[in-house]
mmCIF file with all atom_site columns, C-alpha atoms in Angstrom:
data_model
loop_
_atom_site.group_PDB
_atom_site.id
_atom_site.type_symbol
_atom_site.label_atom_id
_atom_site.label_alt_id
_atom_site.label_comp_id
_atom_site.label_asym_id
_atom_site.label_entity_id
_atom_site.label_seq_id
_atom_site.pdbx_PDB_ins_code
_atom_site.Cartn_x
_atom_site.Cartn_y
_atom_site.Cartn_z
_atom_site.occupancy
_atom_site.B_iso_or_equiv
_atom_site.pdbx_formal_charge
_atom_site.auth_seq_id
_atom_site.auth_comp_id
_atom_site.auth_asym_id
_atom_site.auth_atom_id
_atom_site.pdbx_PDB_model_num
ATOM 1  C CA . UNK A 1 1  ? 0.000   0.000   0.000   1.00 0.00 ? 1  UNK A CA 1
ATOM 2  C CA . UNK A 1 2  ? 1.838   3.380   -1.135  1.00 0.00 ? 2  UNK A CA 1
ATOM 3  C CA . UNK A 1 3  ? -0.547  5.967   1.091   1.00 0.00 ? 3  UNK A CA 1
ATOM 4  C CA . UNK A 1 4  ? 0.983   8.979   -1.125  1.00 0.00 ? 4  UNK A CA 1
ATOM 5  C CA . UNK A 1 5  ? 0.463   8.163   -4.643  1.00 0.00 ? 5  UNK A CA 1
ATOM 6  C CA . UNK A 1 6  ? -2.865  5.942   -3.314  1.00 0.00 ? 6  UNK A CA 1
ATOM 7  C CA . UNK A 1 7  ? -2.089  2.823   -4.960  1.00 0.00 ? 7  UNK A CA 1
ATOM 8  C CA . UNK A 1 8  ? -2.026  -0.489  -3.840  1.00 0.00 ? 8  UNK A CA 1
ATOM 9  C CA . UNK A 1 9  ? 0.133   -3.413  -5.294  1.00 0.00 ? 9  UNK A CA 1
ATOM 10 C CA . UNK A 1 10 ? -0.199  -6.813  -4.947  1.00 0.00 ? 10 UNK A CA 1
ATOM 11 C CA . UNK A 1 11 ? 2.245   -9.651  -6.198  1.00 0.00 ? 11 UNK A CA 1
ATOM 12 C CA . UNK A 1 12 ? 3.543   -6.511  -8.312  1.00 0.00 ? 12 UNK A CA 1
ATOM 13 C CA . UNK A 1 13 ? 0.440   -6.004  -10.006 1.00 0.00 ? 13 UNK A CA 1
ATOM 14 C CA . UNK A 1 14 ? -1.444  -2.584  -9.875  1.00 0.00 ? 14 UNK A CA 1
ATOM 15 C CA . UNK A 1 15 ? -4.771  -3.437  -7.968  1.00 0.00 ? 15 UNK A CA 1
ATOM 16 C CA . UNK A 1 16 ? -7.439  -0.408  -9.326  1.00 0.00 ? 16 UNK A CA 1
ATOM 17 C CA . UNK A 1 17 ? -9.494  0.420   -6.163  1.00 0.00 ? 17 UNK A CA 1
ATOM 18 C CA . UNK A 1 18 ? -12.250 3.764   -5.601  1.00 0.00 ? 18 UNK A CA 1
ATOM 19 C CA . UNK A 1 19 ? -10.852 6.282   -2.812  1.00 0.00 ? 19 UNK A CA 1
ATOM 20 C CA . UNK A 1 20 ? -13.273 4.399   -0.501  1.00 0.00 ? 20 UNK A CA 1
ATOM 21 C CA . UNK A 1 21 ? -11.544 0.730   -0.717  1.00 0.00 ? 21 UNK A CA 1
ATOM 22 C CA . UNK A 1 22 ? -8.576  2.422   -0.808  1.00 0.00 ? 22 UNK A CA 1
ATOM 23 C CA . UNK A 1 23 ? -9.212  3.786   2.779   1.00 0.00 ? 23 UNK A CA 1
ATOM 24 C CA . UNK A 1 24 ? -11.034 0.980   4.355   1.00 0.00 ? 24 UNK A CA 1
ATOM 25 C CA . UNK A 1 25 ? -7.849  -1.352  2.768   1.00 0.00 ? 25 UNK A CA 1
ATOM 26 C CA . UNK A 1 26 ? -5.220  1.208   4.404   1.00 0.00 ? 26 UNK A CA 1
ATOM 27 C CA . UNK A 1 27 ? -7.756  1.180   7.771   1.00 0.00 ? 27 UNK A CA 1
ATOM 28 C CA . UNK A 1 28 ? -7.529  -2.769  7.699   1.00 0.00 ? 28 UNK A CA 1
ATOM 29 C CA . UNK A 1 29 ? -3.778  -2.339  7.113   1.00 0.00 ? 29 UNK A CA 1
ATOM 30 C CA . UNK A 1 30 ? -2.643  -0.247  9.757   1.00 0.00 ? 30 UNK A CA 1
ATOM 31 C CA . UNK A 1 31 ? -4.259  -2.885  12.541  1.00 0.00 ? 31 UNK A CA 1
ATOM 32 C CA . UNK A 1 32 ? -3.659  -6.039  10.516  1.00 0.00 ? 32 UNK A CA 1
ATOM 33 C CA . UNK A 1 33 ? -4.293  -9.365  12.300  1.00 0.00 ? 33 UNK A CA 1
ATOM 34 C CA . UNK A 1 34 ? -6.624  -6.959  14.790  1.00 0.00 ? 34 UNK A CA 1
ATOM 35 C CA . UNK A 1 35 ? -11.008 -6.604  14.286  1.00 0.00 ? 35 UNK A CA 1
ATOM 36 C CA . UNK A 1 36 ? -11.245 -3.327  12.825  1.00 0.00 ? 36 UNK A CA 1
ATOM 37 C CA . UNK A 1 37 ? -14.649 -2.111  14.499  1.00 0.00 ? 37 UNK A CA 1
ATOM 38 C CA . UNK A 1 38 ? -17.858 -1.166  11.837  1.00 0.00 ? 38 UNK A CA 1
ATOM 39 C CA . UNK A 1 39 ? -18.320 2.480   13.245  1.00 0.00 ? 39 UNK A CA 1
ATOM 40 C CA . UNK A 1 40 ? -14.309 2.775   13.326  1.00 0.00 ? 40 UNK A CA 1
ATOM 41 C CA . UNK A 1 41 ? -14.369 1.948   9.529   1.00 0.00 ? 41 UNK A CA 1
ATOM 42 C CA . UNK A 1 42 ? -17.496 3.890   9.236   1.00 0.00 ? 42 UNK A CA 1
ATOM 43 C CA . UNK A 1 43 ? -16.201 6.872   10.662  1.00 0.00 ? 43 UNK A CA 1
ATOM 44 C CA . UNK A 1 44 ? -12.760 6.379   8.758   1.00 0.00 ? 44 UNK A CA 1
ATOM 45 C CA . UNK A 1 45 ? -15.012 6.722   5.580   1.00 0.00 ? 45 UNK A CA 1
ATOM 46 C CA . UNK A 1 46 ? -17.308 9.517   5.946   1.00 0.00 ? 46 UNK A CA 1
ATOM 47 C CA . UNK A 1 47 ? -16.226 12.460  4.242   1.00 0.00 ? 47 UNK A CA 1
ATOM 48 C CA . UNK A 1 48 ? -16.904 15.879  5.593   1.00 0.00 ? 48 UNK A CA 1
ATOM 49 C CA . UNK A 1 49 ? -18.910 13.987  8.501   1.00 0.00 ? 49 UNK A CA 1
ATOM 50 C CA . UNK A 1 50 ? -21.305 12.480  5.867   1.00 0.00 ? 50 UNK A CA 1
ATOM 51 C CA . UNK A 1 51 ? -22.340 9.140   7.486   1.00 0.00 ? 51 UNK A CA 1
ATOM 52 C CA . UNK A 1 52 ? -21.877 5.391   6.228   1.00 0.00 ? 52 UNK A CA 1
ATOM 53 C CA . UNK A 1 53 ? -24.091 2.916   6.650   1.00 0.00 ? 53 UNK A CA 1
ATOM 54 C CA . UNK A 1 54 ? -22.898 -0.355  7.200   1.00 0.00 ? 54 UNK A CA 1
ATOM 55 C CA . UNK A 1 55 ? -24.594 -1.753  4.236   1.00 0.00 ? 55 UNK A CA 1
ATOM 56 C CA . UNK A 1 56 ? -22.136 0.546   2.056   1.00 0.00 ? 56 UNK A CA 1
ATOM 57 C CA . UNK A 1 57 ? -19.279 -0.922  4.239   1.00 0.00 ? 57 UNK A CA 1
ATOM 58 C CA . UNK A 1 58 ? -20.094 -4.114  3.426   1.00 0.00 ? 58 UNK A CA 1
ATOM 59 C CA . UNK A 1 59 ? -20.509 -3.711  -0.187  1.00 0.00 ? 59 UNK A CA 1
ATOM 60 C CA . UNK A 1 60 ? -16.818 -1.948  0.085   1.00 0.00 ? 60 UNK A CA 1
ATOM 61 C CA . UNK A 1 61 ? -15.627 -5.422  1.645   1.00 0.00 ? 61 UNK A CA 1
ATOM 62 C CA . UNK A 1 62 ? -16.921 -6.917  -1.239  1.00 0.00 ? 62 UNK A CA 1
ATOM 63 C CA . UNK A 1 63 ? -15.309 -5.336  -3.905  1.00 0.00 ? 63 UNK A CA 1
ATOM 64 C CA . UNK A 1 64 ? -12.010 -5.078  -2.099  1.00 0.00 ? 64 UNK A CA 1
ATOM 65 C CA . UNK A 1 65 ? -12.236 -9.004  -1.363  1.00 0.00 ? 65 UNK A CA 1
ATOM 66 C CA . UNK A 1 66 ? -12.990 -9.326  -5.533  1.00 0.00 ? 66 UNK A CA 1
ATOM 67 C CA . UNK A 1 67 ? -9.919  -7.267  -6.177  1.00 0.00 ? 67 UNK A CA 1
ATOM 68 C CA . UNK A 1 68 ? -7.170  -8.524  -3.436  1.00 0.00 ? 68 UNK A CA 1
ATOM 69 C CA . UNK A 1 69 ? -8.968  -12.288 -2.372  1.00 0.00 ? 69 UNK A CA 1
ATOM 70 C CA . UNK A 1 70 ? -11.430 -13.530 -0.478  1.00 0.00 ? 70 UNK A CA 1
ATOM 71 C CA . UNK A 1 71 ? -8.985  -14.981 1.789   1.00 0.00 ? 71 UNK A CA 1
ATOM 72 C CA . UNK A 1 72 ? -7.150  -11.422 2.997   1.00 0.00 ? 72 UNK A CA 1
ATOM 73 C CA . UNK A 1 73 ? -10.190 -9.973  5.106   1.00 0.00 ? 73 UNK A CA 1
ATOM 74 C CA . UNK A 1 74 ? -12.123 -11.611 7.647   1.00 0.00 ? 74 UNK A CA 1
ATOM 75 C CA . UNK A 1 75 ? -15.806 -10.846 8.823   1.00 0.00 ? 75 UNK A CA 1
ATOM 76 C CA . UNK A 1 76 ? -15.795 -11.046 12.179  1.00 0.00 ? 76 UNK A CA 1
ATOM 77 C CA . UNK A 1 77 ? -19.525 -11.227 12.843  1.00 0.00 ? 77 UNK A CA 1
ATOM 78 C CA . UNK A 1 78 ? -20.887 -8.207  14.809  1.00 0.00 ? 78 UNK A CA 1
ATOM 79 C CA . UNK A 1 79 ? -17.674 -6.503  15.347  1.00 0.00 ? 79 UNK A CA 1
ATOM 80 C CA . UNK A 1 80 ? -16.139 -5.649  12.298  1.00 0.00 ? 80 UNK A CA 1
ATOM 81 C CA . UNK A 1 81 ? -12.962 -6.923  9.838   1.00 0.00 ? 81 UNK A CA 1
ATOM 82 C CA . UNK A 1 82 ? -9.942  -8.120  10.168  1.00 0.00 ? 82 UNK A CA 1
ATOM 83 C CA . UNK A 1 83 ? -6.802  -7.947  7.148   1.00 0.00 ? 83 UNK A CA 1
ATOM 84 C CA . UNK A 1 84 ? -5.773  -11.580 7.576   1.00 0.00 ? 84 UNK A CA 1
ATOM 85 C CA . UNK A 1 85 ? -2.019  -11.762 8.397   1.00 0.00 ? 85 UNK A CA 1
ATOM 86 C CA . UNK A 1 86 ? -2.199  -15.542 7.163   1.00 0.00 ? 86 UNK A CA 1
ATOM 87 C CA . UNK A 1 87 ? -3.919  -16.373 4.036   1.00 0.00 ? 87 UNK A CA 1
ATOM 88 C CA . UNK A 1 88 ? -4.921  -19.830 4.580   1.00 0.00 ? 88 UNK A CA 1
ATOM 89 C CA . UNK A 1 89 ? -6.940  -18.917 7.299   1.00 0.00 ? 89 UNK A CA 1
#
C-alpha cells in the first residue's frame, strides 16, 4: 500500500481500487491481524462527517475481497474486519 500516490500493489500487479476501498484497505492495514470495528471503519469513511451505513461498508468489503482475495479480510460477525495476516486462514 503506497498511502501517497494511493495505490495499492499486490504480487507486483497494480490493484485499481475507488478512494473508498482504498481507505477501508489502508484502515484494515494499519491494525492487521486486529477486528477493525464497523463504526471505526465507518467513521474512517465519511467524508466531511457524511455518514456510512454499514450496508455501504459491506458492499466496500466486497469489492475489495474481488480485487485482493477472499482470503485477505475476515468478517468477524458483529464486530467488524480483520486484514488476515495468514492467508490460509
Amino acid at each position: 500500500i503506497e498511502s501517497k500516490s494511493h495505490q495499492v500493489r499486490l504480487s507486483g500487479r497494480l490493484i485499481d481500487l475507488s478512494p473508498r476501498e482504498f481507505t477501508m484497505l489502508e484502515e484494515l492495514a494499519r491494525h492487521a491481524g486486529a477486528v477493525v470495528s464497523k463504526d471505526k471503519l465507518a467513521v474512517r469513511l465519511a467524508p466531511l462527517g457524511e455518514p456510512v451505513e454499514f450496508s455501504t461498508l459491506e458492499v466496500h468489503v466486497y469489492n475489495l475481497r474481488r480485487k485482493i482475495g477472499a482470503d485477505l479480510i475476515k468478517t468477524i460477525r458483529g464486530i467488524g474486519y480483520m486484514l488476515n495476516t495468514k492467508a490460509d486462514e
